[in-house]
XYZ file of C-alpha atoms in Angstrom:
665
model
C 84.996 63.594 211.925
C 81.802 61.708 211.220
C 78.470 63.389 210.820
C 75.586 62.907 213.218
C 72.484 61.473 211.582
C 69.393 63.621 211.752
C 65.928 62.107 212.023
C 63.826 62.305 208.865
C 60.724 64.406 209.356
C 57.522 64.167 207.397
C 56.681 67.467 205.671
C 53.454 68.974 206.911
C 50.374 69.954 205.140
C 48.656 69.303 201.737
C 47.334 71.960 199.569
C 43.927 73.044 198.371
C 45.014 72.094 194.872
C 45.939 68.596 195.999
C 42.548 68.252 197.698
C 40.821 69.560 194.576
C 42.651 67.036 192.430
C 41.636 64.234 194.766
C 37.988 65.335 194.520
C 38.342 65.616 190.743
C 39.760 62.092 190.493
C 36.888 60.769 192.609
C 34.350 62.434 190.304
C 36.134 60.980 187.259
C 35.891 57.494 188.727
C 32.247 57.912 189.743
C 31.377 59.411 186.346
C 33.140 56.567 184.579
C 31.169 54.056 186.615
C 27.873 55.850 185.999
C 28.527 56.021 182.269
C 29.582 52.373 182.107
C 27.137 50.337 184.177
C 28.205 47.118 182.514
C 31.543 47.412 184.269
C 30.032 48.041 187.676
C 28.781 44.493 188.162
C 29.263 41.025 186.751
C 25.640 40.929 185.491
C 23.896 43.662 183.513
C 21.629 44.336 180.578
C 20.633 47.241 178.370
C 17.796 48.002 175.953
C 19.410 49.739 172.957
C 16.305 49.902 170.788
C 12.527 49.614 171.032
C 10.064 49.667 168.151
C 6.306 49.880 168.792
C 3.440 49.743 166.303
C -0.051 50.510 167.627
C -3.191 50.174 165.544
C -6.269 52.034 166.818
C -9.448 50.070 166.163
C -12.822 51.568 165.388
C -13.999 50.245 168.766
C -11.113 51.983 170.588
C -9.110 48.826 171.094
C -5.375 49.357 170.782
C -3.522 46.490 169.095
C 0.167 46.772 169.997
C 3.237 45.002 168.661
C 6.350 45.872 170.654
C 9.837 44.751 169.564
C 12.294 45.421 172.345
C 15.974 44.504 172.114
C 17.783 43.284 175.230
C 21.585 43.050 175.326
C 22.475 40.689 178.167
C 25.798 40.305 179.921
C 25.723 37.463 182.408
C 23.148 34.838 183.283
C 19.471 35.711 182.655
C 16.308 33.606 182.649
C 13.341 35.930 182.189
C 12.117 39.341 181.015
C 8.799 40.908 181.943
C 6.411 43.713 181.012
C 4.102 45.422 183.523
C 0.990 46.875 181.860
C -1.287 48.957 184.141
C -4.850 47.688 184.556
C -6.285 51.226 184.375
C -6.533 53.444 181.317
C -7.439 57.100 180.791
C -9.022 58.732 183.855
C -8.756 55.465 185.782
C -10.961 53.451 183.457
C -10.384 49.691 183.844
C -8.560 47.963 181.027
C -8.484 44.469 179.678
C -5.081 43.217 178.446
C -5.057 40.279 176.021
C -1.743 38.768 174.960
C -1.823 37.760 171.304
C 1.727 36.495 170.814
C 5.221 36.478 172.283
C 8.325 35.616 170.243
C 12.073 36.187 170.380
C 14.929 36.264 167.919
C 18.676 36.365 168.523
C 20.191 39.435 166.862
C 23.052 37.401 165.425
C 20.971 34.286 164.733
C 18.309 33.065 162.372
C 14.819 31.820 163.095
C 12.213 32.942 165.585
C 11.319 31.290 168.889
C 7.587 31.241 169.605
C 6.586 31.222 173.293
C 3.533 29.372 174.535
C 1.426 30.430 177.484
C 1.800 28.446 180.659
C 0.503 28.520 184.195
C 3.871 27.268 185.508
C 6.733 29.781 185.766
C 10.427 29.193 185.048
C 9.936 26.972 182.003
C 12.102 28.180 179.090
C 10.087 28.849 175.939
C 6.911 29.782 177.818
C 5.332 32.914 179.235
C 2.969 33.590 182.118
C 0.352 36.298 182.654
C -0.425 37.378 186.211
C -1.845 40.284 188.167
C 0.676 42.001 190.452
C 0.294 44.840 192.936
C 3.481 46.899 192.994
C 4.991 48.686 195.988
C 3.412 51.947 194.803
C -0.029 50.325 195.069
C -0.501 50.186 191.288
C -2.063 47.000 189.941
C -0.506 45.738 186.719
C -0.784 42.829 184.352
C 2.646 41.197 184.344
C 3.729 39.256 181.267
C 6.880 37.197 181.921
C 8.850 35.352 179.227
C 11.224 32.570 180.324
C 14.451 31.613 178.564
C 18.112 30.873 179.286
C 20.866 33.350 178.387
C 24.518 33.087 179.436
C 27.522 35.285 178.842
C 26.946 37.943 176.220
C 23.776 37.619 174.152
C 21.557 40.075 172.269
C 17.891 39.134 171.855
C 14.855 40.916 170.425
C 11.561 40.065 172.173
C 8.357 40.713 170.208
C 5.212 41.077 172.307
C 1.776 41.400 170.698
C -1.171 42.407 172.860
C -4.481 44.246 172.758
C -5.694 46.722 175.357
C -8.766 48.877 175.709
C -9.394 52.012 177.769
C -6.774 54.135 175.962
C -9.142 55.771 173.451
C -12.033 58.090 174.363
C -14.941 59.140 172.143
C -15.743 62.711 173.171
C -18.623 64.740 171.803
C -16.391 66.615 169.346
C -13.237 64.498 168.962
C -11.723 61.110 169.312
C -8.643 60.976 171.560
C -5.817 58.497 172.014
C -4.007 59.217 175.281
C -1.448 56.486 175.894
C 1.917 55.981 177.520
C 3.730 53.820 174.989
C 6.757 53.646 177.344
C 6.039 54.073 181.010
C 8.342 54.672 183.945
C 9.454 51.705 186.009
C 11.772 49.879 183.627
C 14.949 48.544 185.189
C 17.206 50.393 182.725
C 16.729 53.176 180.187
C 14.905 52.480 176.918
C 17.029 53.852 174.074
C 16.188 54.659 170.472
C 12.415 54.364 170.922
C 10.112 54.576 167.909
C 6.320 54.343 168.150
C 4.090 54.308 165.083
C 0.359 54.897 165.605
C -2.047 53.959 162.827
C -5.470 55.603 163.054
C -8.707 53.968 161.794
C -9.045 56.324 158.822
C -12.155 55.653 156.720
C -11.758 55.415 152.974
C -11.548 58.847 151.400
C -11.328 60.715 154.731
C -9.303 63.917 155.033
C -6.108 63.406 157.069
C -4.633 66.902 157.006
C -2.001 67.243 159.710
C -2.746 70.005 162.200
C -6.388 70.212 161.209
C -8.068 66.846 160.973
C -5.372 65.161 163.017
C -3.409 66.721 165.847
C -0.700 64.889 167.756
C 1.545 65.681 170.691
C 4.258 63.827 172.536
C 4.901 64.106 176.266
C 8.016 63.086 178.116
C 11.726 63.728 177.418
C 12.185 67.090 175.749
C 14.403 65.636 173.019
C 11.530 63.528 171.619
C 9.920 64.270 168.275
C 6.588 63.821 166.466
C 6.015 63.583 162.745
C 2.747 63.152 160.866
C 2.411 61.345 157.573
C -1.003 62.118 156.139
C -2.652 61.694 152.833
C -5.654 60.090 151.163
C -4.662 56.457 150.951
C -5.965 53.052 151.861
C -3.441 52.900 154.747
C -4.785 56.038 156.389
C -3.033 58.500 158.709
C 0.156 57.456 160.494
C 1.842 59.286 163.378
C 5.416 58.490 164.304
C 6.905 59.285 167.708
C 10.666 59.072 168.235
C 12.563 59.373 171.504
C 16.347 58.932 171.795
C 16.094 57.712 175.385
C 13.473 57.235 178.075
C 15.007 56.987 181.545
C 13.863 54.630 184.276
C 11.903 57.413 185.991
C 10.616 58.961 182.756
C 7.795 58.106 180.357
C 6.956 58.688 176.704
C 3.334 59.429 175.958
C 1.240 59.929 172.832
C -1.798 62.176 172.604
C -3.710 62.234 169.316
C -6.957 64.027 168.393
C -8.873 62.845 165.343
C -12.506 62.892 164.157
C -14.754 60.987 166.547
C -16.730 59.754 163.528
C -13.845 57.357 162.824
C -14.672 55.455 166.046
C -17.727 53.721 164.621
C -17.652 51.084 167.326
C -17.890 53.571 170.227
C -20.735 55.826 171.351
C -19.498 59.399 171.923
C -20.181 60.975 175.299
C -21.856 64.366 175.644
C -18.768 66.313 176.789
C -16.882 68.525 174.302
C -13.114 68.223 174.725
C -11.205 69.309 171.612
C -10.661 72.998 172.509
C -9.678 72.181 176.094
C -7.126 69.614 174.920
C -5.594 71.999 172.370
C -5.382 74.796 174.960
C -3.802 72.438 177.466
C -1.215 71.288 174.924
C -0.347 74.868 173.977
C 0.363 75.650 177.608
C 2.532 72.576 178.039
C 4.344 73.224 174.756
C 5.157 76.791 175.803
C 6.520 75.551 179.108
C 8.554 72.880 177.319
C 9.974 75.407 174.884
C 11.050 77.627 177.771
C 12.826 74.666 179.352
C 14.418 73.771 176.017
C 15.702 77.307 175.579
C 16.962 77.276 179.155
C 18.869 74.074 178.548
C 20.322 75.395 175.310
C 21.425 78.564 177.104
C 23.031 76.524 179.865
C 24.747 74.259 177.324
C 26.067 77.261 175.409
C 27.218 78.898 178.632
C 29.063 75.740 179.646
C 30.721 75.438 176.245
C 31.711 79.115 176.212
C 33.014 78.941 179.773
C 35.026 75.801 178.969
C 36.442 77.413 175.834
C 37.306 80.561 177.811
C 38.980 78.682 180.661
C 40.916 76.464 178.242
C 41.948 79.575 176.301
C 43.188 81.208 179.505
C 45.050 78.034 180.412
C 46.695 77.725 176.993
C 47.487 81.435 176.882
C 49.182 81.344 180.265
C 51.041 78.185 179.302
C 52.079 79.030 175.736
C 52.382 82.830 175.978
C 53.085 83.686 179.607
C 55.134 80.507 179.916
C 57.371 81.368 176.979
C 61.026 82.029 177.759
C 62.413 85.531 177.565
C 64.535 86.260 174.510
C 68.283 86.026 175.206
C 70.858 88.532 173.998
C 73.522 85.830 173.624
C 73.637 84.575 170.033
C 77.014 82.843 169.685
C 76.874 79.323 168.317
C 79.486 77.868 170.655
C 80.603 78.369 174.248
C 83.646 76.565 175.629
C 83.092 76.718 179.392
C 80.298 76.531 181.961
C 78.560 79.946 181.985
C 78.211 80.381 185.804
C 79.597 78.996 189.054
C 76.203 77.792 190.253
C 75.696 74.260 191.468
C 75.120 71.740 188.646
C 71.649 71.076 189.987
C 70.734 74.772 189.767
C 72.019 74.944 186.197
C 70.188 71.721 185.366
C 66.969 73.345 186.588
C 67.630 76.294 184.291
C 68.283 73.897 181.397
C 65.187 71.791 182.132
C 62.892 74.712 183.090
C 62.674 73.669 186.730
C 62.394 69.930 186.073
C 65.870 68.466 186.511
C 66.037 64.661 186.614
C 68.337 61.724 187.328
C 71.201 62.886 185.116
C 71.276 66.143 187.090
C 71.695 64.157 190.312
C 74.626 62.314 188.753
C 76.175 65.665 187.820
C 75.623 67.033 191.321
C 77.304 64.021 192.924
C 80.230 64.303 190.498
C 80.546 67.926 191.526
C 80.563 66.992 195.232
C 83.261 64.381 194.656
C 85.281 66.925 192.726
C 84.975 69.288 195.717
C 86.226 66.527 197.995
C 83.000 66.272 199.977
C 82.007 62.681 199.142
C 83.496 59.555 197.640
C 82.063 56.923 195.334
C 83.480 53.436 195.245
C 82.570 49.959 194.152
C 81.387 47.584 196.848
C 78.817 44.997 197.738
C 75.995 44.565 200.244
C 74.321 41.471 201.605
C 70.548 41.618 201.704
C 67.671 39.248 202.373
C 66.485 37.424 199.271
C 62.779 37.232 198.455
C 62.733 33.468 198.786
C 64.754 33.455 201.973
C 68.429 33.463 202.759
C 70.990 36.173 202.071
C 72.268 37.351 198.714
C 75.230 39.571 197.843
C 74.698 42.485 195.441
C 77.437 44.449 193.678
C 76.749 48.161 193.836
C 78.271 51.608 194.282
C 78.678 53.189 197.707
C 78.363 56.916 198.427
C 80.040 58.123 201.597
C 81.192 61.360 203.219
C 84.901 61.806 202.658
C 87.051 61.171 205.699
C 87.607 64.414 207.622
C 84.579 66.289 206.235
C 82.877 68.329 208.935
C 79.373 67.781 210.254
C 76.455 68.207 207.903
C 75.510 71.545 209.431
C 78.333 72.781 207.188
C 79.246 75.865 209.177
C 82.501 77.695 209.709
C 85.251 77.563 207.140
C 83.430 74.915 205.080
C 80.252 76.887 204.382
C 81.706 79.484 201.971
C 83.090 76.743 199.717
C 79.688 75.215 199.010
C 76.706 76.458 197.056
C 73.374 76.353 198.972
C 72.225 73.580 196.617
C 75.332 71.545 197.485
C 74.720 71.922 201.224
C 71.063 70.952 200.835
C 72.025 67.906 198.747
C 74.511 66.744 201.404
C 71.830 67.039 204.087
C 69.293 65.253 201.893
C 71.621 62.336 201.211
C 73.235 61.737 204.555
C 70.686 63.090 207.066
C 67.389 62.241 205.367
C 67.948 59.295 203.013
C 70.714 57.346 204.763
C 68.691 56.691 207.980
C 65.961 55.054 205.868
C 68.328 52.487 204.337
C 69.939 49.305 205.642
C 73.448 49.779 206.961
C 76.280 49.830 204.427
C 80.009 50.344 204.957
C 82.882 51.343 202.732
C 86.096 49.352 202.741
C 87.575 51.674 205.398
C 84.493 51.423 207.646
C 82.642 54.661 206.826
C 78.830 54.692 206.805
C 77.624 54.701 203.204
C 74.582 54.806 200.924
C 74.319 51.732 198.701
C 72.732 52.672 195.390
C 71.193 49.182 195.229
C 69.231 50.004 198.403
C 68.108 53.357 196.993
C 66.861 51.714 193.807
C 65.025 49.038 195.798
C 63.431 51.595 198.129
C 62.245 53.698 195.209
C 60.667 50.681 193.521
C 58.962 49.206 196.585
C 55.239 48.791 196.137
C 53.255 46.748 198.632
C 56.219 45.792 200.642
C 55.911 44.757 204.264
C 58.484 46.807 206.125
C 59.500 49.373 203.488
C 56.161 51.155 202.987
C 56.712 53.843 205.641
C 60.334 54.391 204.668
C 59.416 54.655 201.017
C 56.850 57.369 201.689
C 59.318 59.319 203.839
C 61.940 58.899 201.121
C 59.589 60.232 198.452
C 58.640 63.241 200.574
C 62.273 63.989 201.383
C 63.143 63.753 197.681
C 60.333 66.103 196.729
C 61.345 68.573 199.419
C 64.981 68.563 198.283
C 64.049 68.853 194.612
C 61.680 71.747 195.376
C 64.380 73.516 197.385
C 66.821 73.438 194.488
C 64.171 74.535 192.001
C 63.123 77.374 194.302
C 66.789 78.329 194.536
C 66.870 78.767 190.761
C 63.761 80.949 191.130
C 65.335 82.981 193.950
C 68.445 83.599 191.867
C 66.323 84.980 189.064
C 66.909 82.235 186.502
C 63.357 80.888 186.252
C 59.924 81.979 187.419
C 56.733 80.056 188.045
C 53.632 80.519 185.885
C 50.593 79.378 187.892
C 48.054 77.414 185.830
C 46.080 75.934 188.726
C 43.060 78.268 188.617
C 42.105 77.859 184.929
C 43.030 74.170 185.182
C 40.746 73.582 188.157
C 37.965 75.730 186.663
C 38.061 73.699 183.438
C 38.004 70.392 185.307
C 35.271 71.506 187.711
C 32.966 72.775 184.962
C 33.371 69.598 182.931
C 32.653 67.537 186.073
C 29.487 69.491 186.868
C 28.365 69.215 183.243
C 28.802 65.436 183.302
C 26.922 65.123 186.576
C 24.037 67.135 185.027
C 24.309 65.406 181.636
C 20.825 63.866 181.835
C 19.144 67.117 182.888
C 20.986 69.026 180.181
C 20.176 66.340 177.570
C 23.791 66.319 176.433
C 24.600 64.295 173.349
C 26.944 61.327 173.512
C 29.524 63.250 171.492
C 29.451 66.206 173.893
C 29.655 63.865 176.888
C 32.723 62.223 175.351
C 34.313 65.640 174.737
C 33.606 66.714 178.327
C 35.110 63.505 179.653
C 38.275 64.050 177.602
C 38.519 67.665 178.801
C 38.075 66.581 182.415
C 40.803 63.956 182.147
C 43.124 66.413 180.395
C 42.462 68.989 183.110
C 43.483 66.431 185.693
C 46.724 65.419 183.970
C 47.897 68.718 182.485
C 50.448 70.609 184.631
C 49.164 73.084 187.192
C 52.345 75.132 186.910
C 55.190 75.653 184.469
C 58.524 77.413 184.786
C 59.836 79.900 182.262
C 63.285 81.352 181.952
C 63.594 84.990 182.901
C 65.877 87.319 180.940
C 68.754 86.236 183.169
C 67.786 82.590 182.866
C 67.289 82.844 179.104
C 70.834 84.170 178.821
C 72.211 81.244 180.823
C 70.001 78.805 178.919
C 71.288 80.104 175.567
C 74.862 79.744 176.769
C 74.199 76.207 177.990
C 72.754 75.366 174.570
C 75.882 76.806 172.956
C 78.059 74.769 175.330
C 76.109 71.628 174.469
C 76.657 72.256 170.755
C 80.371 72.696 171.341
C 80.575 69.510 173.414
C 79.058 67.524 170.550
C 81.048 69.254 167.783
C 84.468 70.094 169.296
C 86.373 67.395 167.408
C 84.968 68.596 164.070
C 85.781 72.297 164.433
C 89.452 72.069 163.510
C 90.440 73.526 166.891
C 93.001 72.272 169.345
C 91.283 70.103 171.921
C 91.750 71.519 175.437
C 93.852 69.330 177.738
C 93.237 71.177 181.011
C 91.993 68.505 183.429
C 90.337 71.036 185.744
C 88.368 72.434 182.793
C 87.338 68.949 181.671
C 86.133 68.143 185.199
C 83.662 71.020 184.889
C 82.777 70.169 181.283
C 82.062 66.505 182.003
C 79.787 67.505 184.878
C 77.949 69.896 182.527
C 77.826 67.281 179.760
C 76.105 64.953 182.217
C 73.121 67.196 182.971
C 73.062 68.341 179.326
C 72.667 64.695 178.292
C 75.740 64.356 176.038
C 78.369 62.905 178.397
C 78.803 59.572 176.627
C 79.231 61.290 173.266
C 81.840 63.634 174.759
C 83.779 60.739 176.280
C 83.705 58.848 172.978
C 85.194 61.895 171.206
C 87.853 62.376 173.874
C 88.929 58.759 173.538
C 89.762 59.489 169.898
C 90.980 63.099 170.041
C 92.665 63.349 173.458
C 92.868 59.985 175.226
C 95.561 61.343 177.553
C 92.960 63.578 179.198
C 90.846 60.601 180.195
C 93.871 58.710 181.480
C 94.944 61.549 183.745
C 94.361 60.423 187.372
C 93.419 63.995 188.294
C 90.296 63.734 186.100
C 88.352 62.237 188.939
C 84.946 62.854 187.361
C 85.816 60.372 184.629
C 87.762 57.886 186.703
C 85.270 57.780 189.555
C 82.013 58.071 187.635
C 82.381 56.928 184.024
C 84.998 54.222 184.117
C 83.176 50.906 184.518
C 84.840 48.039 186.343
C 84.478 44.361 185.792
C 80.916 43.271 186.529
C 79.851 46.906 186.974
C 78.239 49.587 184.883
C 79.521 53.097 185.510
C 78.508 54.982 188.649
C 76.795 57.769 186.666
C 74.401 55.257 185.086
C 73.826 53.658 188.478
C 72.716 56.984 189.963
C 70.439 57.774 187.000
C 68.861 54.331 187.466
C 67.758 55.141 191.012
C 64.766 57.280 192.008
C 67.000 60.225 192.972
C 65.458 62.056 190.020
C 63.239 64.336 192.109
C 59.719 63.996 193.393
C 58.062 63.744 190.025
C 56.968 60.661 190.714
C 7.460 70.871 172.029
C 5.703 72.628 169.212
C 2.100 73.700 169.977
C 0.329 73.249 166.618
C -0.539 69.596 167.064
C 0.836 69.046 163.569
C 4.114 67.557 164.697
C 7.321 68.734 166.343
C 8.928 68.188 169.736
C 7.778 66.623 172.962
C 6.457 68.696 175.855
C 7.171 67.951 179.476
C 3.495 68.006 180.416
C 0.928 65.258 180.194
C 1.087 62.204 182.349
C -2.615 61.597 182.051
C -2.354 58.888 179.448
C -3.141 55.301 180.253
C -1.417 51.979 179.717
C 2.064 51.920 178.317
C 4.853 49.529 178.966
C 4.125 50.077 182.628
C 7.726 49.242 183.343
C 9.514 45.947 183.272
C 12.894 44.361 183.543
C 14.966 41.214 183.344
C 16.416 38.695 185.724
């Protein structure tokens, strides 16, 4: 009696965990793109270092030499600087370009640019007045060149600008944005050295005669190098990175008597400036502490969640201790289906060899047959091609797949579910195949092809249904091992998701938190690990640990039985069971090799169907067991406030000039 084919149905639903993983993967991709802008487009540039030296003249003129490195990827023909035409408190400024040169990082020699009124000529630069979208008027200095592919160039711009230094009644003040917002990409590794016009023999005590503050990113720093010397007082500002919407600003107070070329105004300013800086420094320190607290909280939370994950995995996921301690066992420990026992052996993760064992078991029960055959299928380049393969079919006379009545008691639940999976769910998805006596069959060649299909025209839908059916069947058998008390699930999804989510949020807020590159790299690794680590594991219960220990003892016996000095069993029925067990224990070929030497008559016995039907290879064929393992039947696993140096504050913004922004194109 033939079995009626059932339609394959798509399992319903997704899970919150699956949705969370999808969101996590999206964040990983977006984070990767944001951290690697050079991979987001075919053309990009970066500015890995900027060095600025500014000399303050006695007349308040600021003479600036800026060396800015550009690393280009792609085709570029110009770079430009935008310098605002207003200084402190809106005072007009006059920008005079003194020189513009460039030097290839890997080359020798310096290219000197000449001023031109005509744009787009390599080796020249232009100076123009531009009104930006914000309404700000800037002096734009544009250098023209040709760069292709990957090239690293340092541009050296020398210019003078006034309006950045004020002579107050009681102090001289430099208030200047040495890197302004508006650059196309972040300015990294910024150093600015300010040289004051110190008269010979003048006192340059840091924090008293000279006070300096930095405004902008909170990870900036200020150091003062004073002393009585001919070179005078020098203030150095360092900033690891200035973002496109950030600025870095210098504010320096020094004796107004040093500005011999300026007439001081009548307004005192020193005390107000110091008070203002103290307020900003206090606010900056509060923000710094807040960021440090948040960073520490993130690190502690990540450590805690990872500890919970590892504890649940390594401690809660540890197998129970078995009472069985014998070294050898000479028979299968229970009458469960091979696939159930394989799940006990593999901790809920049985694979292709377990499917081979299950099919051997079903043939031994007389439920299915396996035979050599061939199928004709369309070739990729057209025409029809014949393929040798193995055919699985329901044995003639087997009742319908509902498996009720007198047939049901003879089959384990895993066996019944496997029969339904094969012949009601998988077979309808495959091209027709027939055995020699005309029975409908599953060709293993078709199963292998369906499992490997990628962007195939007509197989895409069938492949997805096949994968879902395989996962459903595999889950059923694993859950059966759980229901019978052999294994239990240890859920790791909550600490796994918490770890991944916190690392994602930290990476998204990396700029605000001022995270170091090392910490960002660690967070990225943790996030990826959280995505790929298992969200559940299966441990053996006391009952399962007992069976697992006995299976291990059986495996040892199967590999050692010819060396123990014992009589080799010749019972064919026993060897049918043992060869099935050897298959999911992964030692079948070694067992067969030993039997060929110690008891060849066992293998030649026609009643040993497991060997004859599954391990004896014919001409032009491998064995059927290897053919099954080669398919995808394996389961669904497919600022300081002293003014004597220290950190930057987040205040300020009142300084004039600066890079004013810029870019490349």
